Coordinates of C-alpha atoms in Angstrom, one line a residue:
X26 CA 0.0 0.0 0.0
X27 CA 1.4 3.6 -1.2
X28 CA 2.4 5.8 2.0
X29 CA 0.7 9.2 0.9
X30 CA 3.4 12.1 0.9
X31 CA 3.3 14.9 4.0
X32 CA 1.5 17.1 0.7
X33 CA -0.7 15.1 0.5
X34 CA -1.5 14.9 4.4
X35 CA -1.1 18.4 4.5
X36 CA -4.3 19.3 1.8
X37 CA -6.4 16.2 3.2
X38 CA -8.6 17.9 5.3
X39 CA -9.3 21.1 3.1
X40 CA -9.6 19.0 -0.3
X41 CA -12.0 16.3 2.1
X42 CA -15.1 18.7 2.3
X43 CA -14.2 20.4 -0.7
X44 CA -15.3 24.5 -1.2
X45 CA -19.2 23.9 -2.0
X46 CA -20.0 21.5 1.4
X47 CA -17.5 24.2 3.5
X48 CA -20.3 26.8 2.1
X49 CA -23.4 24.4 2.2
X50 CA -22.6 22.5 5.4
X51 CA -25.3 22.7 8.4
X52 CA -24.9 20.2 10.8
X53 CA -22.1 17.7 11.5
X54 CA -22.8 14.1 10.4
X55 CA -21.8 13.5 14.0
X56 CA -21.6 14.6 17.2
X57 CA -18.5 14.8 19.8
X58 CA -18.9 14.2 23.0
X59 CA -19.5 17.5 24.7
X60 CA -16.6 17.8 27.5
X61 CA -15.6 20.4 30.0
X62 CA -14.5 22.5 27.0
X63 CA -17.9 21.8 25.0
X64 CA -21.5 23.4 26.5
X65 CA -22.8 20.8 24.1
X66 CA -25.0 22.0 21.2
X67 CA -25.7 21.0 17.7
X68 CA -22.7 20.1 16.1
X69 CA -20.6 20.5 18.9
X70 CA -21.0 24.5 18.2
X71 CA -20.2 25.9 22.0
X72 CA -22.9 28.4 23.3
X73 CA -22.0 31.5 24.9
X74 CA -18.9 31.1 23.0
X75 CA -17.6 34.9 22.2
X76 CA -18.7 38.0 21.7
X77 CA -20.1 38.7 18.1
X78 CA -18.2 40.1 15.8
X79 CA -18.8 41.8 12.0
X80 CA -21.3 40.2 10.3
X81 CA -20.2 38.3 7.0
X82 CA -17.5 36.1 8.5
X83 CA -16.7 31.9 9.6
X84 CA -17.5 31.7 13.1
X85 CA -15.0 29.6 15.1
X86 CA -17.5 27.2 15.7
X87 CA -19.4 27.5 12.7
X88 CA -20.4 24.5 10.3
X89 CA -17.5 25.2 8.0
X90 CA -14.7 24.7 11.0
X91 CA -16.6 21.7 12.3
X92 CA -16.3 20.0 8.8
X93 CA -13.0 20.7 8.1
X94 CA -11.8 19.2 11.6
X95 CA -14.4 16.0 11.2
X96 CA -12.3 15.5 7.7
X97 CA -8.7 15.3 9.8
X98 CA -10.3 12.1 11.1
X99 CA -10.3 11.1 14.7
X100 CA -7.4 8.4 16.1
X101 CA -6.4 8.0 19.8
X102 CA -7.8 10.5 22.7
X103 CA -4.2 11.3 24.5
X104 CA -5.2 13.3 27.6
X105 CA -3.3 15.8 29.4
X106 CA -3.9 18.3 32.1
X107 CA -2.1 21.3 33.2
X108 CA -2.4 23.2 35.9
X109 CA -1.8 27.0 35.9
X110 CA -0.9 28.2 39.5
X111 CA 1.2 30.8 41.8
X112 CA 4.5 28.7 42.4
X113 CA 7.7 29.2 43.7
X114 CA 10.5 27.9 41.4
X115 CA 14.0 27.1 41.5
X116 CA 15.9 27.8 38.8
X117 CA 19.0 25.7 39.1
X118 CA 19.9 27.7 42.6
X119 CA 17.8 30.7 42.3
X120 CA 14.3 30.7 43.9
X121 CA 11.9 33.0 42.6
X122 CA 8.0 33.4 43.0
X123 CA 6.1 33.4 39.6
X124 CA 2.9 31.9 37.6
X125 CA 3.3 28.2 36.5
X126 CA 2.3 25.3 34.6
X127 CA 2.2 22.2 36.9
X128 CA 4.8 24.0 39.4
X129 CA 7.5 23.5 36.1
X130 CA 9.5 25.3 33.8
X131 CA 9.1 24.9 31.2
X132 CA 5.9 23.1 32.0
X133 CA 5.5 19.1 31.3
X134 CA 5.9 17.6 28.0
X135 CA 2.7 17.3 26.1
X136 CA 3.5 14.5 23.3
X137 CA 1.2 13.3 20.8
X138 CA 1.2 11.3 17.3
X139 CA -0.3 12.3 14.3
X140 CA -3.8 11.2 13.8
X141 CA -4.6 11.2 17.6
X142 CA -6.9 13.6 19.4
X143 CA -5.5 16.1 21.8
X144 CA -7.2 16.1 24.9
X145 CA -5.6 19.3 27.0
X146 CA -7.5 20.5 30.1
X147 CA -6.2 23.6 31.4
X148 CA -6.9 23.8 35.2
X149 CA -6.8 27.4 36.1
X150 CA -5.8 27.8 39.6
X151 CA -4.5 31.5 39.1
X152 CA -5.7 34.9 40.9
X153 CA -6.7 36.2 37.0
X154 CA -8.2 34.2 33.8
X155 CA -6.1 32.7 31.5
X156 CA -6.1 30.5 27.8
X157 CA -4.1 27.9 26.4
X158 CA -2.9 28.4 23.1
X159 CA -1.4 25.5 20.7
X160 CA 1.4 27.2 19.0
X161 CA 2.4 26.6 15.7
X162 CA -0.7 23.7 15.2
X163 CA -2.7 23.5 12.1
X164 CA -6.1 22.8 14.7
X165 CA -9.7 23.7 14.4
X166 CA -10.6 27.4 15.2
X167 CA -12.1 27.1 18.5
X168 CA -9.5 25.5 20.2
X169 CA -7.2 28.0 19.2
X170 CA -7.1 29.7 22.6
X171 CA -7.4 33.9 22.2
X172 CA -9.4 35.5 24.6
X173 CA -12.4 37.4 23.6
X174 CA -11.7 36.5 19.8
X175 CA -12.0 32.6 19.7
X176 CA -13.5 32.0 23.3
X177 CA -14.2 33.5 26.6
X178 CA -10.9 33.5 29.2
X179 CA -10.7 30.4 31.5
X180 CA -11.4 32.1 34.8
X181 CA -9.8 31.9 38.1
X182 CA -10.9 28.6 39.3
X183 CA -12.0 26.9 36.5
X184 CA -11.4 24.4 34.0
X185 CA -11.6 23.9 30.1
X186 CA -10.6 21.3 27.8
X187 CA -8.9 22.0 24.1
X188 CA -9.7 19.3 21.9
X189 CA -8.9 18.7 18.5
X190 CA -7.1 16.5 15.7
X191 CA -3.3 16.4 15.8
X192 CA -2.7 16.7 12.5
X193 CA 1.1 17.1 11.3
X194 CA 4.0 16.5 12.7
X195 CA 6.4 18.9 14.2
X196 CA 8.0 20.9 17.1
X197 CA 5.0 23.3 19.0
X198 CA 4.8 24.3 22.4
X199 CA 1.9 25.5 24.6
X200 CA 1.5 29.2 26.0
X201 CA -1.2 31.0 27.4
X202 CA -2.6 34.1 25.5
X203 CA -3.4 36.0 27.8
X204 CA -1.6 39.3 27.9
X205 CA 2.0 39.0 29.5
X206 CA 1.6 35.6 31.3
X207 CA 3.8 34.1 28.7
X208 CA 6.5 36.2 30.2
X209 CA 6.4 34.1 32.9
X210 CA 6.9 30.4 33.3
X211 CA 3.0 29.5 31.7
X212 CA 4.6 28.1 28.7
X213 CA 5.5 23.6 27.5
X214 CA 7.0 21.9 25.0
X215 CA 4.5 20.1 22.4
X216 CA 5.9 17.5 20.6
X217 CA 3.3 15.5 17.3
X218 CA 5.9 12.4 15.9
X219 CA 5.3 10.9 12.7
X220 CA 4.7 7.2 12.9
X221 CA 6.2 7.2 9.2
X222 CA 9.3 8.9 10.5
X223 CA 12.1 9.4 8.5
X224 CA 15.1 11.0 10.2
X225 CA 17.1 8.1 11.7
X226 CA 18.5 9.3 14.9
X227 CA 19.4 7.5 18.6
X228 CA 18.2 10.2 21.0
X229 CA 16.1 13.0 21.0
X230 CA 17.3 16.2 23.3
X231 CA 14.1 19.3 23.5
X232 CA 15.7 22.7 24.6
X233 CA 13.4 25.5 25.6
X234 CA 15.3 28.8 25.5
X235 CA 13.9 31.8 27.6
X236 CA 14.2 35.7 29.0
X237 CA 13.6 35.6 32.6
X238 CA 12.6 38.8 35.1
X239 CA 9.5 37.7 37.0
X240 CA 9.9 37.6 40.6
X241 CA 13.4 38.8 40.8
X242 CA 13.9 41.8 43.0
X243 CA 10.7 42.4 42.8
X244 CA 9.8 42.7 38.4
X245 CA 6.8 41.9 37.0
X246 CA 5.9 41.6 33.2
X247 CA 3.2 44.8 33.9
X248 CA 5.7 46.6 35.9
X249 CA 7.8 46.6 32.5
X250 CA 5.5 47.3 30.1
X251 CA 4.3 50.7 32.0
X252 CA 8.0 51.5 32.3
X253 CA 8.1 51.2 28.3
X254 CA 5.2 53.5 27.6
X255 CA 5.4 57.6 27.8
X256 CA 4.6 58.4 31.2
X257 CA 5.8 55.0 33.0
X258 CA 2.4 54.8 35.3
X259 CA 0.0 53.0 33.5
X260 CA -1.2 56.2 31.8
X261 CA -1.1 54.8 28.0
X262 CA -2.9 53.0 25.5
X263 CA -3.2 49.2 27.2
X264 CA -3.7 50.8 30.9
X265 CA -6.6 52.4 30.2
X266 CA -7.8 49.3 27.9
X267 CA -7.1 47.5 31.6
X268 CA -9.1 50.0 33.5
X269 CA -12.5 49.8 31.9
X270 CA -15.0 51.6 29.6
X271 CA -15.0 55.1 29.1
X272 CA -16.7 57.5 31.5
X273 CA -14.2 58.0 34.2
X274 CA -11.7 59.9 32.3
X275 CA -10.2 57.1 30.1
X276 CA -10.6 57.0 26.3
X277 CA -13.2 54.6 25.4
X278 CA -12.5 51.1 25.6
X279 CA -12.3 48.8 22.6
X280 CA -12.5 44.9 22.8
X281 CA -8.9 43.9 23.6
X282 CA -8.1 40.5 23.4
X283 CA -5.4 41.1 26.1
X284 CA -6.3 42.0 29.8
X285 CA -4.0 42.8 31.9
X286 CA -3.9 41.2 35.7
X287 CA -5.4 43.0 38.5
X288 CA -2.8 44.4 40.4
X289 CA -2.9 42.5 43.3
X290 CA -2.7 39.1 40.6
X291 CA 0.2 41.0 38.9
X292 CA 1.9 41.4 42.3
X293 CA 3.0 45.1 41.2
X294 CA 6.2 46.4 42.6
X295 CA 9.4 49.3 42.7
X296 CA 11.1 46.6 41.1
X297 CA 14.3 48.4 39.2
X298 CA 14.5 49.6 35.7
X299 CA 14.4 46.9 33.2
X300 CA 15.0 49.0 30.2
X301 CA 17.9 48.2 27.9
X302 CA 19.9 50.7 26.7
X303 CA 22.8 50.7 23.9
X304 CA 21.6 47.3 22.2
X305 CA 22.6 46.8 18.9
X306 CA 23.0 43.5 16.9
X307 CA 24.3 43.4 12.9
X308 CA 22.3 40.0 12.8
X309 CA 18.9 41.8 13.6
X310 CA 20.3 45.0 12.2
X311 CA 19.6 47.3 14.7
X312 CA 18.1 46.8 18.3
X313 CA 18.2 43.6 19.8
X314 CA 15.1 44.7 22.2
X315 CA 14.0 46.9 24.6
X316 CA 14.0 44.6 27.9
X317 CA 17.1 44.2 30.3
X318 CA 16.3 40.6 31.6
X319 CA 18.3 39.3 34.2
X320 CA 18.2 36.0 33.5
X321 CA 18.5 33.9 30.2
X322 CA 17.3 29.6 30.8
X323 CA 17.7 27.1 28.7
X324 CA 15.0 24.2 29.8
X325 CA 14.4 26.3 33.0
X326 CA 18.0 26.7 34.6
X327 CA 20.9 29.3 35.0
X328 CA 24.1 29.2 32.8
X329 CA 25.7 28.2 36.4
X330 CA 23.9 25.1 37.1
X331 CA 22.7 23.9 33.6
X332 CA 20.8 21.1 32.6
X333 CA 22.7 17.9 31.3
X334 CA 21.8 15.7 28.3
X335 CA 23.7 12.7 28.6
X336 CA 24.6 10.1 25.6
X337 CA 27.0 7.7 24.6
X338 CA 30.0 9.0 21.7
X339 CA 28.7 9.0 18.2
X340 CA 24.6 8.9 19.2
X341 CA 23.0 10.8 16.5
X342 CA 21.1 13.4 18.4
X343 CA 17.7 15.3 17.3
X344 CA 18.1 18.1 18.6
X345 CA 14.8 20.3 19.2
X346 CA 15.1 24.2 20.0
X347 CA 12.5 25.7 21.2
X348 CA 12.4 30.0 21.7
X349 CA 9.8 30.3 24.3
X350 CA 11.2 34.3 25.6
X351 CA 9.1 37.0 25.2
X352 CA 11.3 39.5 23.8
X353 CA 14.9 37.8 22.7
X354 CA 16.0 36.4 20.1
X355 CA 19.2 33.9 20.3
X356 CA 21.7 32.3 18.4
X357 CA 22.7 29.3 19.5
X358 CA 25.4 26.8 18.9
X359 CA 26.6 23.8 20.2
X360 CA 30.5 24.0 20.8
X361 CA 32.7 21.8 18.8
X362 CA 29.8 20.4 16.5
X363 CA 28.0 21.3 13.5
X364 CA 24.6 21.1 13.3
X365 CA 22.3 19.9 10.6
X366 CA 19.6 21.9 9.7
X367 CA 16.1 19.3 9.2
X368 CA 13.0 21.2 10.3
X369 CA 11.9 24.9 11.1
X370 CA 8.9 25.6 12.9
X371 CA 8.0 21.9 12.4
X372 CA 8.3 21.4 8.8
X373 CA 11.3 19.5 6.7
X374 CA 13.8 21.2 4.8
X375 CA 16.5 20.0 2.4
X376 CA 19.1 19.4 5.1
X377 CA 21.9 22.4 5.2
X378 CA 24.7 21.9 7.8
X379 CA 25.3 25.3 9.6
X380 CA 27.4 26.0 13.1
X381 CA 25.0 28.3 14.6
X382 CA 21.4 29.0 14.5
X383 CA 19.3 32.3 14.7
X384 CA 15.8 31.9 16.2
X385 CA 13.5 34.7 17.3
X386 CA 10.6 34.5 19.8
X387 CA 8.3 31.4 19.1
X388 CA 10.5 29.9 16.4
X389 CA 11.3 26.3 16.8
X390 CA 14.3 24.4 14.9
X391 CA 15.3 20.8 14.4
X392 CA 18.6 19.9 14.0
X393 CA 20.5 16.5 13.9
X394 CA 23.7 16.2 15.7
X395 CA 26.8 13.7 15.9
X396 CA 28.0 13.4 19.2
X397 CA 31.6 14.1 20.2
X398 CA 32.9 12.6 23.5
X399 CA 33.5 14.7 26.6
X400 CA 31.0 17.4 27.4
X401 CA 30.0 20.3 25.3
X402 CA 28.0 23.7 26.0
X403 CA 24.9 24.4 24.4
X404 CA 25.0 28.3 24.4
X405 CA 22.2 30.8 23.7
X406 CA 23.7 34.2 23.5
X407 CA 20.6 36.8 23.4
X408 CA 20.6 39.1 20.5
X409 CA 21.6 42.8 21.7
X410 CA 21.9 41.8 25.1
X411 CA 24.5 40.4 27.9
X412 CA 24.4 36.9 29.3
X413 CA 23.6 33.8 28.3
X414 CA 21.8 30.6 28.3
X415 CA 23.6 27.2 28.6
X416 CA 22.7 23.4 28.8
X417 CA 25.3 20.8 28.2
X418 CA 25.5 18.0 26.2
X419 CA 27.9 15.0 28.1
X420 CA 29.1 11.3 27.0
X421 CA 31.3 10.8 29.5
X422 CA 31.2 10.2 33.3
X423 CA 33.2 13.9 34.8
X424 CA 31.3 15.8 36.6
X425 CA 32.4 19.3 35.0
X426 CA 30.8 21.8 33.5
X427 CA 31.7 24.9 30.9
X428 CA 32.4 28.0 32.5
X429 CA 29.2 30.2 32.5
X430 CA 30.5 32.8 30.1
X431 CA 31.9 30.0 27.7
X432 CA 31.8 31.4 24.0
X433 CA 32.5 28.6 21.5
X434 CA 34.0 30.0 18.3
X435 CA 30.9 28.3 16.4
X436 CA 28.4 31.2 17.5
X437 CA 30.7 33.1 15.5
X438 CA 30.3 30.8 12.9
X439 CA 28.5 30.0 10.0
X440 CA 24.5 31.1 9.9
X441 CA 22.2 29.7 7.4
X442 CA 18.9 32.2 7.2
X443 CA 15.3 30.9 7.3
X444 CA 15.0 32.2 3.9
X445 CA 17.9 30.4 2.8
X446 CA 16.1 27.0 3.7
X447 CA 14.5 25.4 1.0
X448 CA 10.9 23.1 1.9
X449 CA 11.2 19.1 1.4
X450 CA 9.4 18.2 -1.6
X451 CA 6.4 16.7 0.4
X452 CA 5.3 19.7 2.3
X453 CA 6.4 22.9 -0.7
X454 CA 3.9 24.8 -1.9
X455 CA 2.6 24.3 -5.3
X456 CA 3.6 26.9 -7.9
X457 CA 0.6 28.9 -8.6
X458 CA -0.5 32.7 -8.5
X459 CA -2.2 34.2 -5.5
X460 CA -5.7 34.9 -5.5
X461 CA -5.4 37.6 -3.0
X462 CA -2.3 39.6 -2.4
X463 CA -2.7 42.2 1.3
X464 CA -0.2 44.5 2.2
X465 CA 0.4 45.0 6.0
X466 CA 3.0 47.8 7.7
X467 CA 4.2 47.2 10.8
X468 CA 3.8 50.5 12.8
X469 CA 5.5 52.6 15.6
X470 CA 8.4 53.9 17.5
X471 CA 10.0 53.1 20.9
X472 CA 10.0 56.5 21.9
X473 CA 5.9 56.3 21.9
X474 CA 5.7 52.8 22.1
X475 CA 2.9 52.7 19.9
X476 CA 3.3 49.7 18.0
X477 CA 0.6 48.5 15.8
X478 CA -0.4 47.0 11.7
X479 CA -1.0 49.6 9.2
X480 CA -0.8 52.3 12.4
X481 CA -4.2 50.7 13.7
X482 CA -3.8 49.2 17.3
X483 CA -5.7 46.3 17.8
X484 CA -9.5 45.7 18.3
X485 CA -10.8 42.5 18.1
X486 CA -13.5 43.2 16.0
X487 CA -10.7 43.5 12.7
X488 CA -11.2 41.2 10.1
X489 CA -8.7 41.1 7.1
X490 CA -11.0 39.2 4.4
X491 CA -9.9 36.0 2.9
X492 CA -12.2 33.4 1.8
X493 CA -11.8 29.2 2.0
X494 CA -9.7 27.5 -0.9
X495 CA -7.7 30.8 -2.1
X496 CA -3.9 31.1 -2.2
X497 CA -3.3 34.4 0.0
X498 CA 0.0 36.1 -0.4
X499 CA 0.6 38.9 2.4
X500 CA 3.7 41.2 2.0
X501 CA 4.6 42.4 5.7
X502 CA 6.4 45.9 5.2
X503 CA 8.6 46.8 8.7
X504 CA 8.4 50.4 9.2
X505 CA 9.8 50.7 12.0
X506 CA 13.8 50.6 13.5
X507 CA 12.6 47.2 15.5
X508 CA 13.0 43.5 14.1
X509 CA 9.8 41.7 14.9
X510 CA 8.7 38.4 14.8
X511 CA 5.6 37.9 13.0
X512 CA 3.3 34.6 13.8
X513 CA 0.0 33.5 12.0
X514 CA -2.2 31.4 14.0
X515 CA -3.9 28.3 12.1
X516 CA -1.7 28.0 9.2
X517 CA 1.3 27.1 8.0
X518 CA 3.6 30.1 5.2
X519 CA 6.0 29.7 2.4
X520 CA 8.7 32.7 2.9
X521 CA 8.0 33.7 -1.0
X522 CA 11.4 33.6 -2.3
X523 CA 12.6 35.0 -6.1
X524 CA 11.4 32.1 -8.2
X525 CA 9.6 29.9 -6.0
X526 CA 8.0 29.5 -2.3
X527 CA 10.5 28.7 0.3
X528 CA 10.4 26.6 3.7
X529 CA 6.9 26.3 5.5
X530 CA 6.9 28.5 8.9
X531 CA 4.2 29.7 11.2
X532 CA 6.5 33.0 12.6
X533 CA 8.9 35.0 10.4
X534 CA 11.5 37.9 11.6
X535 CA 10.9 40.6 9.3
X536 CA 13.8 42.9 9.6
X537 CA 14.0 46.9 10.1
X538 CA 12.8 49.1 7.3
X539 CA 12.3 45.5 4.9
X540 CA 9.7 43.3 3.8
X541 CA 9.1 39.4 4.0
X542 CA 6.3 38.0 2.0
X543 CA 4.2 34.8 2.7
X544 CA 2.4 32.9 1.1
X545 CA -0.1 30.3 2.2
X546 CA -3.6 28.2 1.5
X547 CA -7.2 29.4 3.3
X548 CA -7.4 25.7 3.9
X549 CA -8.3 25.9 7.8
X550 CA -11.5 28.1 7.8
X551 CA -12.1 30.9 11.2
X552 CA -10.4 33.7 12.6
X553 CA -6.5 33.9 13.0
X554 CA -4.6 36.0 15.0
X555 CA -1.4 37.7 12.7
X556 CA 0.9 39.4 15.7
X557 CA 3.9 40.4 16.3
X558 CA 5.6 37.7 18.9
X559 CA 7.6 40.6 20.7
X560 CA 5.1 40.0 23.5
X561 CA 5.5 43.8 24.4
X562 CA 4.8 44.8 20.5
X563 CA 1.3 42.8 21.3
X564 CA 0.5 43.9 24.6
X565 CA 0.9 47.7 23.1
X566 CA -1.5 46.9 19.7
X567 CA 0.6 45.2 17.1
X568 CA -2.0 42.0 16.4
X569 CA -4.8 42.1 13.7
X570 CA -7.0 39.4 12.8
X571 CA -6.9 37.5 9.2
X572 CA -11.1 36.7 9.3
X573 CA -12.6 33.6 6.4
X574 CA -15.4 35.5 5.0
X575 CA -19.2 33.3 5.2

């Protein structure tokens, strides 16, 4: 029997109800079982769901969602819960006091096969609401996980289960989407294999990279972002979004998709100054960021007492990087290897050996690795910033470990681009023309710290028009001095190169004062989030919504 090709798997769903029954379809031809995530309802369509929107456009849990997820198929139920909580963690000698998944950082490994169904319920035992939002996942639109756009918050003390088809293989990770709680430790590594696999590999080795300042001498994610707008109180755009409709002074309040903690949740403080100053890097071609962390992790620990990998000389490692910070990017090598390049953001490419890699916020690479013998560091230096981020890979039986400012000379090394990569034949994009073409600015300046899309801060009720079964291409145009890290929700993009589409990604870094253009298939019908993953550029109005028109 003929294995069909990742292309194949990839267009399944779309091509399985086909354009007329996404338009014609009414009811499901069956029901799921309505869970803590489900109110039950025809179809499985959730009631009280979210707040209505423009007329004219797919709801998340309209007809045309339900079909396309009934066409992934249903295999396995693998269930998982998490449980978002105040903790007090230690990060490899440092204890601090922040908001957690299952009292972890990162949180627990959520792993999954293609063809099963994901059964995630969030337990939210946090002072404020919260969401859980499947990063990177091609998944049905309602279990997407943005507040007041796809459902209603999880609130303090309740629960809610995401469930939906796992359909493609690849590197994800969970976060919540809830305005600066990924800044803190409410983020996991999701990992769907591919029971046809076809990287040949003995061991498997996940890093999750990350910024760290909550809890430490006092910082909080809020206390930051008021420091970064004009008047460093709370006085601009997002604190009076946070303080309620209009009427007490405030401009008037549009629906935000972001809310702010209370301040007795967000714990506010005289922490010090976290703003960076002087940060430059020729990789990023200008500013690294606009955040002085303290800390940088890799899987949750300080470059003093890192994590250790161990495996024998020679293992072939797959290596799985994973950039979970909120506002750094790193580059990261592994010293006295070379790395080969197999996946970004989940999808294959033509392998490309490289000694370093560049990943911004929420990008994921796989890489395969030969392993020398002794013990190596894994170093992620951030972008523009001092310190670092080490784990260590080990085969033999010392109990060493790399100094904490180690620099291998591979950093300095050899850096192959995402748009360099070129997609495996089974996942490119077919050659065709676009249907639609949308142009998109990104907006704003650090001095106003005003960041937004075509100068329009966000209000959930935007709807960029697309409709089911059209090839989109979207040329983002930075006009700003700041890199950011753009990530469409729902759907895979080809970084559209000279003559041809290049590798599949879900978040691109569009440089300062350039342009990157995607392209990609309306294949996965509702409303999708397209933000910047600075999560300070969101929290201050750079998202908009890409909306499949009824």
């Amino acid at each position: 029997m003929q294995t069909p090709s990742r292309r194949t798997v990839l267009r399944a769903p779309f091509a399985a109800v086909g354009a007329g029954l996404l338009g014609a379809c009414s009811t499901s031809g069956s029901e799921p079982r309505p869970g803590p995530g489900l109110a039950g309802g025809r179809a499985g369509i959730r009631t009280e769901f979210v707040p209505p929107g423009p007329a004219g456009y797919v709801s998340p849990s309209g007809p045309e969602v339900i079909a396309v997820e009934e066409a992934r198929g249903s295999g396995p139920v693998r269930r998982f819960r998490l449980t978002a909580a105040e903790s007090r963690l230690d990060l490899g000698g440092r204890s601090v006091r922040t908001w957690a998944y299952d009292e972890a950082v990162p949180g627990p490994l959520v792993r999954a096969t293609v063809g099963d169904v994901l059964s995630l319920t969030l337990s939210n035992r946090l002072p404020d609401a919260t969401s859980l939002h499947s990063h990177g996942v091609r998944l049905r639109c309602d279990m997407d996980g943005v507040p007041d756009l796809t459902q209603k918050a999880v609130p303090a003390g309740a629960d809610f289960t995401y469930r939906f088809v796992v359909a493609h293989p690849g590197t994800y990770f969970l976060h919540s989407h809830q305005g600066l709680q990924p800044d803190r430790a409410l983020y996991a590594p999701l990992i769907v294999d591919d029971p046809d696999e076809p990287l040949a590999y003995d061991k498997e080795w996940i890093v999750v990279l990350d910024d760290w300042l909550d809890g430490v001498e006092g910082s909080t994610p809020e206390q930051v972002l008021d420091e970064l707008k004009p008047g460093a109180s709370g006085s601009g755009m997002m604190g009076s979004m946070a303080r309620g409709p209009a009427g007490n002074g405030a401009r008037p309040r549009r629906p935000a998709v972001h809310r702010r903690p209370s301040r007795s949740a967000a714990r506010e403080s005289a922490g010090p100054s976290r703003l960076l100053r002087d940060s430059h890097s020729s990789l990023l071609d200008g500013m690294g960021g606009s955040v002085d962390y303290p800390y940088y992790l890799a899987n949750g620990r300080l470059p003093d007492n890192p994590s250790v990998f161990r495996c024998r000389p020679g293992d072939r490692i797959r290596l799985r990087i994973i950039n979970a910070g909120s506002e750094t990017a790193f580059r990261v090598a592994l010293g006295d290897h070379k790395m080969t390049v197999t996946h970004t953001d989940g999808y294959p490419v033509e392998h490309q050996e490289t000694d370093a890699l560049l990943l911004g916020m929420a990008e994921r690479y796989d890489v395969l690795v030969t392993a020398q013998d002794g013990f190596f560091p894994l170093v992620a230096l951030p972008e523009g910033k001092e310190g670092r981020a080490i784990a260590v890979l080990r085969t033999d039986n010392g109990r060493g470990l790399p100094d904490p400012d180690v620099h291998p000379d591979e950093l300095d090394g050899k850096i192959v681009p995402a748009g360099r990569l070129v997609p495996d034949d089974d996942v490119a994009l077919d050659d065709c023309e676009p249907d639609r073409e949308l142009r998109i600015r990104l907006t704003g300046t650090m001095k106003e710290y005003n960041w937004a899309l075509d100068h329009r801060p966000y209000d959930v009720r935007q709807r960029h028009p697309v409709q089911a079964g059209e090839r989109v291409r979207i040329t983002l145009i930075n006009a700003t001095d700041m890199w950011h890290p753009v990530h469409m929700h729902g759907h895979t993009f080809a970084l559209a190169g000279v003559d041809s589409a290049g590798a599949l990604k879900d978040t691109t870094i569009v440089l300062p004062h350039r342009k990157q253009v995607i392209d990609f298939d309306c294949d996965n019908p509702g409303l999708w989030m397209l933000h910047c993953h600075n999560q300070y550029h969101a929290e201050a109005g750079m998202m908009t919504v890409i909306g499949y028109e009824d």
